[in-house]
Coordinates of C-alpha atoms in Angstrom, one line a residue:
M1 CA 27.0 -112.3 4.4
Q2 CA 24.9 -111.1 1.5
L3 CA 22.3 -109.7 3.9
K4 CA 25.0 -107.8 5.8
H5 CA 26.3 -106.2 2.6
L6 CA 22.8 -105.1 1.6
C7 CA 22.1 -103.4 5.0
S8 CA 25.5 -101.6 4.7
R9 CA 24.5 -100.1 1.3
H10 CA 21.1 -99.0 2.6
L11 CA 22.7 -97.3 5.6
S12 CA 25.2 -95.5 3.3
L13 CA 22.3 -94.2 1.1
I14 CA 20.3 -93.0 4.1
L15 CA 23.4 -91.1 5.4
F16 CA 23.9 -89.6 1.9
L17 CA 20.4 -88.4 1.8
I18 CA 20.6 -86.9 5.3
G19 CA 23.8 -85.1 4.3
I20 CA 22.0 -83.6 1.3
A21 CA 19.1 -82.4 3.4
V22 CA 21.4 -80.8 5.9
G23 CA 23.3 -79.1 3.2
L24 CA 20.1 -77.7 1.5
S25 CA 18.9 -76.4 4.9
A26 CA 22.1 -74.6 5.5
V27 CA 22.0 -72.9 2.1
F28 CA 18.3 -71.9 2.7
F29 CA 19.2 -70.2 6.0
V30 CA 22.2 -68.4 4.4
L31 CA 20.1 -67.0 1.6
K32 CA 17.3 -66.0 3.9
D33 CA 19.8 -63.9 6.0
N34 CA 21.3 -62.3 2.9
V35 CA 17.8 -61.3 1.7
H36 CA 17.0 -59.8 5.1
I37 CA 20.3 -57.8 5.1
I38 CA 19.7 -56.5 1.6
S39 CA 16.1 -55.5 2.5
A40 CA 17.3 -53.7 5.6
A41 CA 20.1 -52.0 3.6
N42 CA 17.5 -50.8 1.1
T43 CA 15.2 -49.6 3.8
K44 CA 18.0 -47.7 5.5
S45 CA 19.1 -46.2 2.1
D46 CA 15.5 -45.0 1.4
S47 CA 15.3 -43.5 4.9
H48 CA 18.6 -41.6 4.3
T49 CA 17.3 -40.4 0.9
T50 CA 14.0 -39.2 2.5
D51 CA 16.0 -37.5 5.3
R52 CA 18.2 -35.8 2.8
K53 CA 15.2 -34.5 0.8
A54 CA 13.5 -33.3 4.0
T55 CA 16.8 -31.7 5.2
K56 CA 17.2 -30.0 1.8
A57 CA 13.6 -28.7 1.7
Q58 CA 13.5 -27.6 5.3
P59 CA 16.0 -24.7 5.1
Y60 CA 14.0 -23.3 2.0
A61 CA 10.7 -23.4 3.9
H62 CA 12.4 -21.8 6.9
S63 CA 14.0 -19.0 4.9
A64 CA 10.7 -18.2 3.2
S65 CA 8.8 -17.9 6.5
S66 CA 11.6 -15.9 8.2
K67 CA 12.5 -13.5 5.4
Y68 CA 10.6 -10.7 7.1
H69 CA 10.6 -9.8 10.8
F70 CA 7.8 -7.1 11.0
R71 CA 6.9 -5.2 14.1
P72 CA 4.0 -2.7 14.5
F73 CA 5.1 0.6 12.9
N74 CA 3.7 3.9 11.7
P75 CA 4.5 4.2 7.9
N76 CA 4.5 8.0 8.3
T77 CA 7.3 8.1 10.9
V78 CA 9.3 4.8 10.3
S79 CA 13.0 5.3 9.4
R80 CA 14.9 3.7 6.6
K81 CA 17.0 1.8 9.1
E82 CA 13.9 0.3 10.7
L83 CA 12.5 -0.7 7.3
L84 CA 15.7 -2.5 6.5
S85 CA 15.6 -4.2 9.9
F86 CA 12.3 -5.8 8.9
G87 CA 14.0 -7.6 6.1
L88 CA 13.0 -5.2 3.3
S89 CA 15.4 -4.5 0.5
E90 CA 17.0 -1.1 0.0
K91 CA 14.9 -0.6 -3.1
Q92 CA 11.7 -1.5 -1.2
A93 CA 12.6 0.9 1.6
D94 CA 13.4 3.7 -0.8
N95 CA 10.1 3.2 -2.6
I96 CA 8.1 3.6 0.6
L97 CA 10.1 6.7 1.8
N98 CA 10.0 8.4 -1.7
Y99 CA 6.3 8.0 -2.0
R100 CA 5.8 9.2 1.6
N101 CA 7.8 12.4 0.9
K102 CA 6.1 13.1 -2.4
A103 CA 2.5 12.4 -1.2
G104 CA 2.9 14.0 2.2
G105 CA 2.4 10.8 4.1
F106 CA 0.1 7.7 4.1
K107 CA -3.6 8.1 5.1
T108 CA -4.9 4.6 4.7
K109 CA -3.7 1.0 4.2
E110 CA -5.2 1.0 0.8
Q111 CA -2.9 3.9 -0.2
F112 CA 0.1 1.9 1.1
A113 CA -1.0 -1.1 -0.8
R114 CA -0.7 0.8 -4.1
L115 CA 3.1 1.0 -3.7
Y116 CA 5.0 -0.7 -6.5
C117 CA 7.0 -2.7 -4.0
M118 CA 3.9 -4.2 -2.3
R119 CA 3.4 -6.8 -5.1
G120 CA 3.9 -10.5 -4.8
G121 CA 1.9 -10.9 -1.5
L122 CA 4.2 -8.5 0.5
F123 CA 1.3 -6.2 1.5
E124 CA -0.7 -9.2 2.9
Q125 CA 2.3 -9.8 5.2
I126 CA 3.0 -6.2 6.3
S127 CA -0.7 -5.1 6.5
P128 CA -1.4 -6.3 10.1
Y129 CA 1.6 -4.3 11.4
L130 CA 0.6 -0.9 9.9
V131 CA -0.4 1.6 12.6
F132 CA -1.4 5.1 11.5
E133 CA -2.3 6.7 14.8
N134 CA -1.8 5.8 18.5
Q135 CA -5.5 6.4 19.0
V136 CA -6.4 3.7 16.6
A137 CA -4.1 1.2 18.3
E138 CA -5.4 2.2 21.7
S139 CA -9.0 2.0 20.7
E140 CA -8.5 -1.5 19.2
T141 CA -6.9 -2.6 22.5
K142 CA -9.8 -1.3 24.4
D143 CA -12.2 -3.1 22.1
E144 CA -10.5 -6.4 22.9
N145 CA -10.4 -5.8 26.6
S146 CA -14.0 -4.6 26.8
F147 CA -15.5 -7.2 24.4
F148 CA -18.5 -7.9 26.7
E149 CA -19.0 -4.3 27.9
P150 CA -22.3 -2.7 26.7
Q151 CA -21.8 -0.1 23.9
T152 CA -23.4 3.3 24.4
P153 CA -24.3 5.7 21.6
N154 CA -21.5 8.0 22.7
T155 CA -18.8 5.4 22.6
T156 CA -20.0 4.2 19.2
T157 CA -19.9 7.7 17.8
A158 CA -16.4 8.2 19.3
K159 CA -15.1 5.1 17.6
A160 CA -16.6 6.0 14.3
Q161 CA -14.9 9.4 14.5
T162 CA -11.5 7.8 15.4
H163 CA -11.6 5.7 12.2
K164 CA -13.0 8.4 9.9
L165 CA -11.1 8.9 6.7
V166 CA -9.7 12.4 6.3
L167 CA -7.9 13.4 3.0
D168 CA -5.9 16.4 2.0
L169 CA -7.5 17.9 -1.1
N170 CA -4.1 18.8 -2.6
L171 CA -2.4 15.4 -1.9
C172 CA -5.0 12.8 -2.7
D173 CA -5.8 11.4 -6.1
S174 CA -9.0 10.2 -7.7
L175 CA -8.7 6.7 -6.3
D176 CA -8.4 8.1 -2.8
L177 CA -11.4 10.3 -3.3
Q178 CA -13.6 7.4 -4.3
Q179 CA -13.3 6.0 -0.7
I180 CA -15.6 8.8 0.5
K181 CA -19.3 7.9 0.5
G182 CA -21.1 9.9 -2.1
I183 CA -18.1 10.3 -4.4
G184 CA -18.0 7.9 -7.3
Q185 CA -15.5 7.6 -10.1
K186 CA -16.9 10.6 -12.1
R187 CA -17.1 13.0 -9.2
A188 CA -13.7 12.0 -8.0
S189 CA -12.2 12.8 -11.4
M190 CA -14.0 16.2 -11.5
I191 CA -12.7 17.1 -8.0
Y192 CA -9.1 16.1 -8.9
R193 CA -9.1 17.9 -12.3
Y194 CA -10.7 21.1 -10.9
G195 CA -7.9 21.2 -8.3
K196 CA -5.3 21.0 -11.1
K197 CA -6.9 23.8 -13.0
L198 CA -7.0 26.0 -9.9
G199 CA -3.4 25.3 -9.1
G200 CA -4.4 23.8 -5.8
Y201 CA -7.2 24.1 -3.3
V202 CA -7.0 26.9 -0.7
S203 CA -10.3 26.0 1.0
V204 CA -12.5 23.0 1.4
E205 CA -15.4 25.3 0.5
Q206 CA -14.1 25.3 -3.1
L207 CA -15.6 21.8 -3.5
K208 CA -19.0 23.5 -4.0
E209 CA -17.6 24.9 -7.2
V210 CA -17.1 21.4 -8.7
Y211 CA -19.9 20.5 -11.1
G212 CA -22.3 17.9 -9.5
I213 CA -21.6 18.8 -5.9
D214 CA -24.6 20.5 -4.4
E215 CA -25.0 21.9 -0.9
S216 CA -26.4 18.7 0.6
L217 CA -23.6 16.6 -0.8
F218 CA -21.0 19.1 0.3
E219 CA -22.3 19.1 3.9
S220 CA -22.1 15.3 4.0
I221 CA -18.5 15.1 2.7
K222 CA -16.8 18.2 3.9
S223 CA -15.7 16.7 7.2
H224 CA -13.6 14.2 5.3
F225 CA -11.3 16.9 3.8
V226 CA -8.6 19.3 4.9
V227 CA -6.4 21.7 3.1
T228 CA -2.8 22.1 4.4
D229 CA -0.2 24.7 3.5
C230 CA 0.9 23.3 0.1
P231 CA 2.5 25.4 -2.7
I232 CA -0.1 26.9 -5.0
R233 CA 0.5 27.3 -8.7
K234 CA -0.1 30.9 -9.6
V235 CA -0.5 32.9 -12.8
N236 CA 1.7 35.9 -13.4
I237 CA -0.4 39.0 -14.2
N238 CA 2.6 40.8 -15.5
S239 CA 4.0 38.3 -18.0
D240 CA 1.4 35.6 -18.7
Q241 CA -0.4 35.9 -22.0
I242 CA -4.2 35.9 -22.5
K243 CA -4.3 32.1 -23.3
T244 CA -2.7 31.2 -20.0
L245 CA -4.7 33.7 -18.0
V246 CA -8.1 32.5 -19.2
A247 CA -7.1 28.9 -18.5
H248 CA -7.6 29.6 -14.8
P249 CA -11.2 29.0 -13.6
Y250 CA -11.4 32.5 -11.9
I251 CA -10.2 34.5 -14.9
N252 CA -12.6 35.0 -17.8
I253 CA -11.8 36.6 -21.1
Q254 CA -13.0 40.0 -20.0
L255 CA -10.8 40.0 -16.9
A256 CA -7.8 38.7 -18.9
K257 CA -8.1 41.6 -21.4
A258 CA -8.4 44.1 -18.6
L259 CA -5.2 42.8 -16.9
I260 CA -3.3 43.1 -20.2
R261 CA -4.8 46.6 -20.9
F262 CA -3.7 47.8 -17.5
R263 CA -0.1 47.0 -18.4
K264 CA -0.4 48.8 -21.7
D265 CA -2.4 51.9 -20.5
Y266 CA -0.1 52.5 -17.5
N267 CA 3.0 51.4 -19.3
R268 CA 4.1 49.5 -16.3
N269 CA 3.6 46.2 -14.6
F270 CA 1.5 45.5 -11.5
Q271 CA 3.6 46.2 -8.4
K272 CA 1.7 43.9 -6.2
P273 CA -1.3 41.5 -6.7
E274 CA -3.6 43.7 -4.6
E275 CA -3.5 46.3 -7.5
I276 CA -6.1 44.3 -9.5
R277 CA -8.7 45.8 -7.1
Q278 CA -8.5 48.9 -9.4
I279 CA -10.3 47.0 -12.1
H280 CA -13.8 48.5 -11.7
F281 CA -16.0 45.5 -12.7
L282 CA -14.2 43.1 -10.3
S283 CA -16.4 42.4 -7.3
E284 CA -15.0 42.0 -3.8
Q285 CA -15.9 38.3 -3.8
E286 CA -14.1 37.7 -7.1
Y287 CA -11.2 39.7 -5.9
Q288 CA -10.8 37.6 -2.7
K289 CA -11.1 34.3 -4.6
L290 CA -8.5 35.3 -7.2
L291 CA -5.9 36.9 -4.9
P292 CA -4.3 33.6 -3.7
Y293 CA -3.7 32.5 -7.3
I294 CA -1.9 35.5 -8.8
T295 CA 1.6 36.8 -8.5
T296 CA 3.7 39.7 -9.9
N297 CA 7.1 38.0 -9.5
D298 CA 8.9 36.2 -12.3

């Protein structure tokens, strides 16, 4: 009887311990599932956050890369409407057109790069699309198509002439002039200032009158220049005083006094510029040089 009671107590204890073990196992599995769920939720949340950041950054990157839509164009013929279609602002388009009208057109990419609106890396984006002449574009296409073709002296010379820089003496500035081989900063400044004193160049030959340009240098650079029909600033031989007259390179003090004396002696003004030929000491060469720079009209 006593042995039976002892066995019963041991059995109850064993069952109690088994129950505790089962309970602890159940709790462990529940906690493990919860940890997995939380971890998965955090991972998903991080993924959404990353996606939101990527989504937020993507439109910005896209807008920066697609702000401009350039196509090959000639800056000397492009219209305002076309410039705006590229994505340029009205202010940028007006800056390009105003400079073009004032300077008489663009000669080189370097000249285009000096525009105020070309700052902030815009020139680097627009530069590949600038086309100044159809010949340049065609020659570049031929170069690509005939990459392995042998080059003859004639074709090399022709290409060099196609890309030769030609400047208008009355429209270029000292920076433009320095692009020509043989013309440094000092000579460029002298050429520019002499043109201003003259009132404008009427012939490329006048470059030989600039200090420091000898015959050999002139022969090497003359093909890079032209003179178009631009307004010339003239002196009025009927109303300008002696100080204004002698400021012109072609009028010395003797000639200036003679012009004023003519007005006093004859008690009248010059009727036409050609009348200065009556001044006896004025040579034919001096007369021909001066004639484009004088006027009798107020």
